[in-house]
């Protein structure tokens, strides 16, 4: 093993023996003969037709006449071809994020963040971006089902009314409602009035990814349930105890922005926050840490207690002794925290037990952070109960046959409920089950009745953000299928025949605001996307002494941890192709979840990537392929939810393994004493970033420095390479002459958190189809902007770096001069164009592209046939056909749109008027796009920064996309 | 006795030669081995058609290509076939100009081989297009878009280079064929054959005037063809050397490609001629001396190619460019290292056997060496095209290339096309230039 | 030995040589002819419509402004097609029972839109924007011809890319004062001189006009 500590590397196979790569790739690259698959007589004839077409093509030049269909009555505000934007909000895990949805002639095509909304500030995460695809998903449930047979609404109403009538007699003793976490004031009001009508009915809540621990922690520390709000922009020292606050927190979009504010390259002041992360599996947050400590989730309590003890924040029983290097680490962190009273911040993860949260609270309290970097408020959740207990009660009731009618709103408990609850079996004991759900999933298929649920873009509703800000959820389109919203279904139960969700929501809010100004307020709320001053007021809480369970010594060796999947969450997005094909931020895996094992463990059990292992906890067993993950704690195995859905649409079929099988109510997030056995089977896991067998440091593709290095020598980055002088070129004139705008992009690697939102935003904006697991495995992924990920240092705890790579739009673009038909060339604003309709597909340009950012349609990837998906396409972007090259265009459709607008208005474009999709979505504001001929544009400013560098600049391609080197802020004490 | 004698057995007379060669076409019944070979070739040809049909229907995705390795077997095969297509014109044109009489009894044959090889080669650039239906956009013509091809791109140069080479070779070959067609016309037994050969003989009478025009035209064409031999593969090599990819961007490519081309060309000639002269008992016309000379040419060009390999490695080291250096290391020791060493074995080590007179004289050994070289030259193109692409500048975008069933189908299919044409040629046209052989006899008597 | 070929075989042979040349040229010409023939381009070919709408009557006869029906031509990429109600604003008064207009009345009654046949169409990969042309002094007539002379509407030009480029390469040959854009009969006394002036005045970046990105995205 060569002295790798100084080297970037990407996959362990590469780190140890490159020889392995061939076998791996062998598994990853399926034989092309698989294409032979569905091949019958008719297809053969087609083929012959195709070959004939080659001969007879010049003849078919005559285009058919197409129709043009005007409105019967054209809406006043609508200008055909001009998109309209409507404010709405998407709830996930109960919490809403304000969005602006783009609508073309009445169908939503793209989702952006709402700049006025505190949880968004104009950015979104991957789930919001992918929501439009869910709306048009052909596999969505389209009809009402009774015992899996298509049924009618009347039939259902009849059945429901019988049940309700019988329940009315016994005050609804046998009536149980099961919902997910709810923050919607209207829905809450409806549920309350239902409970009024049926006093003995019960409302249960359950979601696999819940905040029980957080609330319990608050209860423990303050004696009441409060939400802590963190102000990362004010924090100098941040300690995360297994909290992935940059990616997997209800407020992560906002937190990412605030965190990045404290990171991004400043011109003058040499300060930057410092992030310590202790985590049980590599996460986006961990990847951004200045100091990262991989630790089994079970050991988190010990280290927290040790820390609290060092700082003196608690009088709790003495912490157990820690290994030397860890205690040193803790000491350094403790000093650093203590040195920044009021400017530091400690945050604990949802997957950590209440004790950790309580300790975190007391730490913040002791460090004087409360009121500065940490504030408290009521929970925005309507009814914050302990969901696991709530579910347990329901199960008991079911098992004792006390439940006549079980009405389930959304969710998929059969799939997600803790294994020891045996939800499916118990649910069957209820006489009457109804499941309202967007797709026919495991739960629906076992319920007596399934009712299609409307997508949030088809529904009037409301929801609260993490800070309590309330948004009206406004539909963009009439329901595509005969579905119902939760509001409507509830209303049917309360006051049949029920009203439309518009009436329900509107009337609720009128009741809140009976004044004459309701109409104007209502309109304002719809326009702004939020109801004015509904954010929860800060709440004063006082820490009270709390008891901690005795310190945990001699933990069982092998531990298994559970997490929501980075892209398909708890499985609800399993049928969303964009999310399935989005590389998981750290592992870069697509289409499957895996058991993340540490290199050490892999060596011990002699595991290779893709080896199927058998995990046993108590009597529960799970077979799942292993993925060797640097930075994974040695004896901890990380599993992600969402894989292995059995009842799911075509996209989600046999993707991943169901880890809920191992999850019990006793240990929701991690469990000790697991056993791992190698089965000998292999499973092809596919990643978008495979073989890398060389240190890329000589290549200077990724550059970074520490804060101190930079302020000691501002040119530390410039020195790392010598780019040729701009005139060192054969071309004459050496520089392409630009009259008007010169578009360019700068990406700040210090700010970028590597969340991949840019990739999926680009996919949504530019009609980029998915290609499927097999094709990704063959290296044919179509993403225009990829997020490269590098490790550096020892595999047990490497530093991690990530770098978004779009097209560089080179000044001297190698791709341009090799295209035989001139399908890729420069324009007068410095864009490197790709003209699909001229491209003949020689693929020469891709060979000659040193950045390999060009993508090719090896097959007909874009789906022309499926009518459901057509309204999803962005009408301003060509849908590419088979055999043409494509790549990042800097969202040229947006540029043209803006330019034409400004030219018609006879003015010059202002900086920030054009935002590329990736720039707009970026929660960390790491991407700046603008006119380089304007020295004041944000892009030019960043490019003039001493940290600015060009990837592979020495090739004299002179990229328009440049990077600001990553600055880190390590603690000298730990260096 | 004069040295040329060895190029034809002394007891050959004008009549015997004419009879012997024209009989193959006119009277003689095709030997079983011909039928066997033709059947196999035809089967492969069908495979080719099938693979192409499937390709046009599904798209180039059926091959193993991907990003970063966007060029796969198609381009490898293209360069390989073009290379093979070099021996013919080299033998007939350049050796003619150099007054090498030993070309006489093999030139007709190798010219045909050239045409067929180039025909195979020509298919691949079209088939490998993502949208083959618009291949004509590479040709300059007044279109409805008001656009022209981009003349900076080597692929456009290819279009001209290859088509020119094919046209000139075709005319050259036909010009040489005319007198023989006349002979066949006169010797043909049935009227139909007479008419058929007659039409293509273009009324050749063998009058002094005819001969005089013919000779000057032939010489002229030779003069035209000679530079083409050098230019075509140089232009093909530009496809790579113009690009910036490490392993492609190299000034040595043109000469090294031409040498390689002639190398593989002669190898292919030997692979075909050795069995044929056995089957059709042509030992008296295609003598040991011919084989020996060809072996010598192979040895010479082989050394040039070997020099090319060494130079590439040297330049990589000498340039001090980390990308070049990595490329070379990766070629030899990367995932595809074993292919590189196979190349060294086939193209550099094995041909060294040709230093020994015994080997050069031993038909089977010679055949095997030639076969190794043909294989080696294909592998060389694989190394150049694929191992250079699979790991270039950006490590995050590296990949592997795994050929699919369809990659192989198109490769062997094209071999089928080549052989089918060859078998038909042997059957329907005089595979040895009658007139010139007669001339040789007269001179050597 | 008997001759197989008679004397005329010679002349036949010579003819054949000429024949080959002619044959090749003829094919080239044929291909070209097909591509440019009205049959292919639909140039000057009136198109059947569900309602035989006459621009001649409405524009020449009644002197309606283009923007009365094509309302968004100045703001948007799409010039706009009149909705049924626009038609009925007049036709609920005049010709209100004309059998020719039955489809229009049905459309309003049944709330089913009219389905016109597209006369001028660009391929999906061409993103033509009316507003920017109109705002920069390209007249309707320049592309759509003398609409006021069309009883049934037809395409006045091939709309081939080559044709677009005629103007994009030299806008001064076609540009006109903004005020005259909707005037179907305006002609300049000295187009070139005026054109050069207007190109400067309207800040038309001529070099940029031939960038692929102008129309293809």
PDB file of N, CA, C and O in Angstrom, chain A residues 446-484:
ATOM      1  N   UNK A 446     -53.281  -4.464   1.393  1.00  0.00           N
ATOM      2  CA  UNK A 446     -53.828  -5.308   2.451  1.00  0.00           C
ATOM      3  C   UNK A 446     -55.068  -4.696   3.089  1.00  0.00           C
ATOM      4  O   UNK A 446     -55.692  -5.306   3.950  1.00  0.00           O
ATOM      5  N   UNK A 447     -55.390  -3.460   2.670  1.00  0.00           N
ATOM      6  CA  UNK A 447     -56.570  -2.810   3.254  1.00  0.00           C
ATOM      7  C   UNK A 447     -57.822  -3.170   2.459  1.00  0.00           C
ATOM      8  O   UNK A 447     -57.748  -3.447   1.268  1.00  0.00           O
ATOM      9  N   UNK A 448     -58.958  -3.161   3.166  1.00  0.00           N
ATOM     10  CA  UNK A 448     -60.222  -3.424   2.466  1.00  0.00           C
ATOM     11  C   UNK A 448     -60.441  -2.379   1.377  1.00  0.00           C
ATOM     12  O   UNK A 448     -60.845  -2.690   0.271  1.00  0.00           O
ATOM     13  N   UNK A 449     -60.152  -1.134   1.736  1.00  0.00           N
ATOM     14  CA  UNK A 449     -60.381  -0.055   0.782  1.00  0.00           C
ATOM     15  C   UNK A 449     -59.103   0.724   0.550  1.00  0.00           C
ATOM     16  O   UNK A 449     -58.386   1.047   1.500  1.00  0.00           O
ATOM     17  N   UNK A 450     -58.838   1.013  -0.729  1.00  0.00           N
ATOM     18  CA  UNK A 450     -57.746   1.935  -1.056  1.00  0.00           C
ATOM     19  C   UNK A 450     -58.329   3.122  -1.807  1.00  0.00           C
ATOM     20  O   UNK A 450     -59.116   2.944  -2.736  1.00  0.00           O
ATOM     21  N   UNK A 451     -57.995   4.319  -1.349  1.00  0.00           N
ATOM     22  CA  UNK A 451     -58.475   5.520  -2.037  1.00  0.00           C
ATOM     23  C   UNK A 451     -57.285   6.303  -2.563  1.00  0.00           C
ATOM     24  O   UNK A 451     -56.341   6.573  -1.815  1.00  0.00           O
ATOM     25  N   UNK A 452     -57.285   6.606  -3.868  1.00  0.00           N
ATOM     26  CA  UNK A 452     -56.173   7.371  -4.431  1.00  0.00           C
ATOM     27  C   UNK A 452     -56.077   8.737  -3.767  1.00  0.00           C
ATOM     28  O   UNK A 452     -57.087   9.420  -3.612  1.00  0.00           O
ATOM     29  N   UNK A 453     -54.872   9.097  -3.358  1.00  0.00           N
ATOM     30  CA  UNK A 453     -54.688  10.397  -2.708  1.00  0.00           C
ATOM     31  C   UNK A 453     -54.143  11.389  -3.721  1.00  0.00           C
ATOM     32  O   UNK A 453     -53.285  11.051  -4.536  1.00  0.00           O
ATOM     33  N   UNK A 454     -54.640  12.618  -3.669  1.00  0.00           N
ATOM     34  CA  UNK A 454     -54.150  13.641  -4.579  1.00  0.00           C
ATOM     35  C   UNK A 454     -52.754  14.079  -4.192  1.00  0.00           C
ATOM     36  O   UNK A 454     -52.405  14.139  -3.015  1.00  0.00           O
ATOM     37  N   UNK A 455     -51.959  14.370  -5.193  1.00  0.00           N
ATOM     38  CA  UNK A 455     -50.611  14.911  -4.996  1.00  0.00           C
ATOM     39  C   UNK A 455     -50.739  16.324  -4.418  1.00  0.00           C
ATOM     40  O   UNK A 455     -51.751  16.989  -4.633  1.00  0.00           O
ATOM     41  N   UNK A 456     -49.710  16.780  -3.706  1.00  0.00           N
ATOM     42  CA  UNK A 456     -49.882  18.115  -3.078  1.00  0.00           C
ATOM     43  C   UNK A 456     -50.015  19.214  -4.127  1.00  0.00           C
ATOM     44  O   UNK A 456     -50.548  20.276  -3.862  1.00  0.00           O
ATOM     45  N   UNK A 457     -49.562  18.930  -5.371  1.00  0.00           N
ATOM     46  CA  UNK A 457     -49.729  19.927  -6.427  1.00  0.00           C
ATOM     47  C   UNK A 457     -51.138  19.886  -7.007  1.00  0.00           C
ATOM     48  O   UNK A 457     -51.466  20.634  -7.921  1.00  0.00           O
ATOM     49  N   UNK A 458     -51.980  18.969  -6.490  1.00  0.00           N
ATOM     50  CA  UNK A 458     -53.382  18.901  -6.920  1.00  0.00           C
ATOM     51  C   UNK A 458     -54.322  19.279  -5.779  1.00  0.00           C
ATOM     52  O   UNK A 458     -55.520  19.126  -5.902  1.00  0.00           O
ATOM     53  N   UNK A 459     -53.754  19.728  -4.656  1.00  0.00           N
ATOM     54  CA  UNK A 459     -54.542  19.826  -3.433  1.00  0.00           C
ATOM     55  C   UNK A 459     -54.492  21.210  -2.818  1.00  0.00           C
ATOM     56  O   UNK A 459     -53.445  21.854  -2.844  1.00  0.00           O
ATOM     57  N   UNK A 460     -55.642  21.639  -2.259  1.00  0.00           N
ATOM     58  CA  UNK A 460     -55.633  22.788  -1.354  1.00  0.00           C
ATOM     59  C   UNK A 460     -55.366  22.260   0.042  1.00  0.00           C
ATOM     60  O   UNK A 460     -55.995  21.312   0.496  1.00  0.00           O
ATOM     61  N   UNK A 461     -54.387  22.843   0.704  1.00  0.00           N
ATOM     62  CA  UNK A 461     -54.111  22.429   2.070  1.00  0.00           C
ATOM     63  C   UNK A 461     -53.281  23.532   2.741  1.00  0.00           C
ATOM     64  O   UNK A 461     -53.143  24.628   2.180  1.00  0.00           O
ATOM     65  N   UNK A 462     -52.770  23.239   3.896  1.00  0.00           N
ATOM     66  CA  UNK A 462     -51.838  24.164   4.532  1.00  0.00           C
ATOM     67  C   UNK A 462     -50.868  23.348   5.378  1.00  0.00           C
ATOM     68  O   UNK A 462     -51.122  22.186   5.680  1.00  0.00           O
ATOM     69  N   UNK A 463     -49.741  23.940   5.700  1.00  0.00           N
ATOM     70  CA  UNK A 463     -48.724  23.227   6.475  1.00  0.00           C
ATOM     71  C   UNK A 463     -47.773  24.239   7.078  1.00  0.00           C
ATOM     72  O   UNK A 463     -47.685  25.378   6.612  1.00  0.00           O
ATOM     73  N   UNK A 464     -47.094  23.810   8.123  1.00  0.00           N
ATOM     74  CA  UNK A 464     -46.194  24.730   8.827  1.00  0.00           C
ATOM     75  C   UNK A 464     -44.749  24.312   8.617  1.00  0.00           C
ATOM     76  O   UNK A 464     -44.426  23.127   8.580  1.00  0.00           O
ATOM     77  N   UNK A 465     -43.897  25.310   8.500  1.00  0.00           N
ATOM     78  CA  UNK A 465     -42.466  25.051   8.382  1.00  0.00           C
ATOM     79  C   UNK A 465     -41.900  24.728   9.756  1.00  0.00           C
ATOM     80  O   UNK A 465     -42.597  24.822  10.760  1.00  0.00           O
ATOM     81  N   UNK A 466     -40.635  24.379   9.796  1.00  0.00           N
ATOM     82  CA  UNK A 466     -40.012  23.993  11.060  1.00  0.00           C
ATOM     83  C   UNK A 466     -40.109  25.113  12.079  1.00  0.00           C
ATOM     84  O   UNK A 466     -40.305  24.876  13.266  1.00  0.00           O
ATOM     85  N   UNK A 467     -40.011  26.360  11.590  1.00  0.00           N
ATOM     86  CA  UNK A 467     -40.094  27.492  12.535  1.00  0.00           C
ATOM     87  C   UNK A 467     -41.537  27.943  12.748  1.00  0.00           C
ATOM     88  O   UNK A 467     -41.774  28.987  13.336  1.00  0.00           O
ATOM     89  N   UNK A 468     -42.474  27.167  12.226  1.00  0.00           N
ATOM     90  CA  UNK A 468     -43.871  27.470  12.471  1.00  0.00           C
ATOM     91  C   UNK A 468     -44.544  28.271  11.375  1.00  0.00           C
ATOM     92  O   UNK A 468     -45.776  28.324  11.304  1.00  0.00           O
ATOM     93  N   UNK A 469     -43.780  28.909  10.509  1.00  0.00           N
ATOM     94  CA  UNK A 469     -44.374  29.693   9.434  1.00  0.00           C
ATOM     95  C   UNK A 469     -45.363  28.838   8.651  1.00  0.00           C
ATOM     96  O   UNK A 469     -45.032  27.734   8.237  1.00  0.00           O
ATOM     97  N   UNK A 470     -46.568  29.367   8.490  1.00  0.00           N
ATOM     98  CA  UNK A 470     -47.621  28.589   7.844  1.00  0.00           C
ATOM     99  C   UNK A 470     -47.755  28.984   6.386  1.00  0.00           C
ATOM    100  O   UNK A 470     -47.719  30.172   6.052  1.00  0.00           O
ATOM    101  N   UNK A 471     -47.853  27.998   5.523  1.00  0.00           N
ATOM    102  CA  UNK A 471     -48.064  28.251   4.106  1.00  0.00           C
ATOM    103  C   UNK A 471     -49.370  27.619   3.672  1.00  0.00           C
ATOM    104  O   UNK A 471     -49.768  26.587   4.214  1.00  0.00           O
ATOM    105  N   UNK A 472     -50.043  28.279   2.714  1.00  0.00           N
ATOM    106  CA  UNK A 472     -51.195  27.652   2.085  1.00  0.00           C
ATOM    107  C   UNK A 472     -50.675  26.806   0.939  1.00  0.00           C
ATOM    108  O   UNK A 472     -49.939  27.300   0.084  1.00  0.00           O
ATOM    109  N   UNK A 473     -50.992  25.525   0.949  1.00  0.00           N
ATOM    110  CA  UNK A 473     -50.619  24.653  -0.169  1.00  0.00           C
ATOM    111  C   UNK A 473     -51.643  24.861  -1.272  1.00  0.00           C
ATOM    112  O   UNK A 473     -52.834  24.651  -1.059  1.00  0.00           O
ATOM    113  N   UNK A 474     -51.177  25.324  -2.396  1.00  0.00           N
ATOM    114  CA  UNK A 474     -52.062  25.749  -3.483  1.00  0.00           C
ATOM    115  C   UNK A 474     -51.863  24.806  -4.669  1.00  0.00           C
ATOM    116  O   UNK A 474     -50.729  24.550  -5.053  1.00  0.00           O
ATOM    117  N   UNK A 475     -52.953  24.265  -5.231  1.00  0.00           N
ATOM    118  CA  UNK A 475     -52.790  23.320  -6.337  1.00  0.00           C
ATOM    119  C   UNK A 475     -52.393  24.022  -7.629  1.00  0.00           C
ATOM    120  O   UNK A 475     -52.775  25.167  -7.844  1.00  0.00           O
ATOM    121  N   UNK A 476     -51.619  23.335  -8.452  1.00  0.00           N
ATOM    122  CA  UNK A 476     -51.201  23.871  -9.744  1.00  0.00           C
ATOM    123  C   UNK A 476     -52.053  23.311 -10.860  1.00  0.00           C
ATOM    124  O   UNK A 476     -52.031  23.785 -11.993  1.00  0.00           O
ATOM    125  N   UNK A 477     -52.785  22.238 -10.580  1.00  0.00           N
ATOM    126  CA  UNK A 477     -53.477  21.513 -11.643  1.00  0.00           C
ATOM    127  C   UNK A 477     -54.638  20.757 -11.012  1.00  0.00           C
ATOM    128  O   UNK A 477     -54.571  20.386  -9.828  1.00  0.00           O
ATOM    129  N   UNK A 478     -55.698  20.558 -11.766  1.00  0.00           N
ATOM    130  CA  UNK A 478     -56.811  19.754 -11.248  1.00  0.00           C
ATOM    131  C   UNK A 478     -56.336  18.319 -11.073  1.00  0.00           C
ATOM    132  O   UNK A 478     -55.427  17.880 -11.782  1.00  0.00           O
ATOM    133  N   UNK A 479     -56.927  17.582 -10.114  1.00  0.00           N
ATOM    134  CA  UNK A 479     -56.492  16.192  -9.915  1.00  0.00           C
ATOM    135  C   UNK A 479     -56.483  15.420 -11.233  1.00  0.00           C
ATOM    136  O   UNK A 479     -57.429  15.484 -12.002  1.00  0.00           O
ATOM    137  N   UNK A 480     -55.363  14.720 -11.493  1.00  0.00           N
ATOM    138  CA  UNK A 480     -55.247  13.966 -12.746  1.00  0.00           C
ATOM    139  C   UNK A 480     -56.146  12.739 -12.702  1.00  0.00           C
ATOM    140  O   UNK A 480     -56.654  12.288 -13.714  1.00  0.00           O
ATOM    141  N   UNK A 481     -56.329  12.196 -11.496  1.00  0.00           N
ATOM    142  CA  UNK A 481     -57.130  10.982 -11.361  1.00  0.00           C
ATOM    143  C   UNK A 481     -58.226  11.230 -10.332  1.00  0.00           C
ATOM    144  O   UNK A 481     -58.210  12.216  -9.628  1.00  0.00           O
ATOM    145  N   UNK A 482     -59.140  10.285 -10.254  1.00  0.00           N
ATOM    146  CA  UNK A 482     -60.278  10.454  -9.345  1.00  0.00           C
ATOM    147  C   UNK A 482     -59.836  10.257  -7.912  1.00  0.00           C
ATOM    148  O   UNK A 482     -60.197   9.284  -7.263  1.00  0.00           O
ATOM    149  N   UNK A 483     -58.996  11.164  -7.422  1.00  0.00           N
ATOM    150  CA  UNK A 483     -58.463  11.025  -6.070  1.00  0.00           C
ATOM    151  C   UNK A 483     -59.158  11.945  -5.092  1.00  0.00           C
ATOM    152  O   UNK A 483     -60.026  12.732  -5.448  1.00  0.00           O
ATOM    153  N   UNK A 484     -58.766  11.813  -3.843  1.00  0.00           N
ATOM    154  CA  UNK A 484     -59.271  12.682  -2.776  1.00  0.00           C
ATOM    155  C   UNK A 484     -58.076  13.148  -1.953  1.00  0.00           C
ATOM    156  O   UNK A 484     -57.032  12.479  -1.904  1.00  0.00           O
TER     157      UNK A 484
END
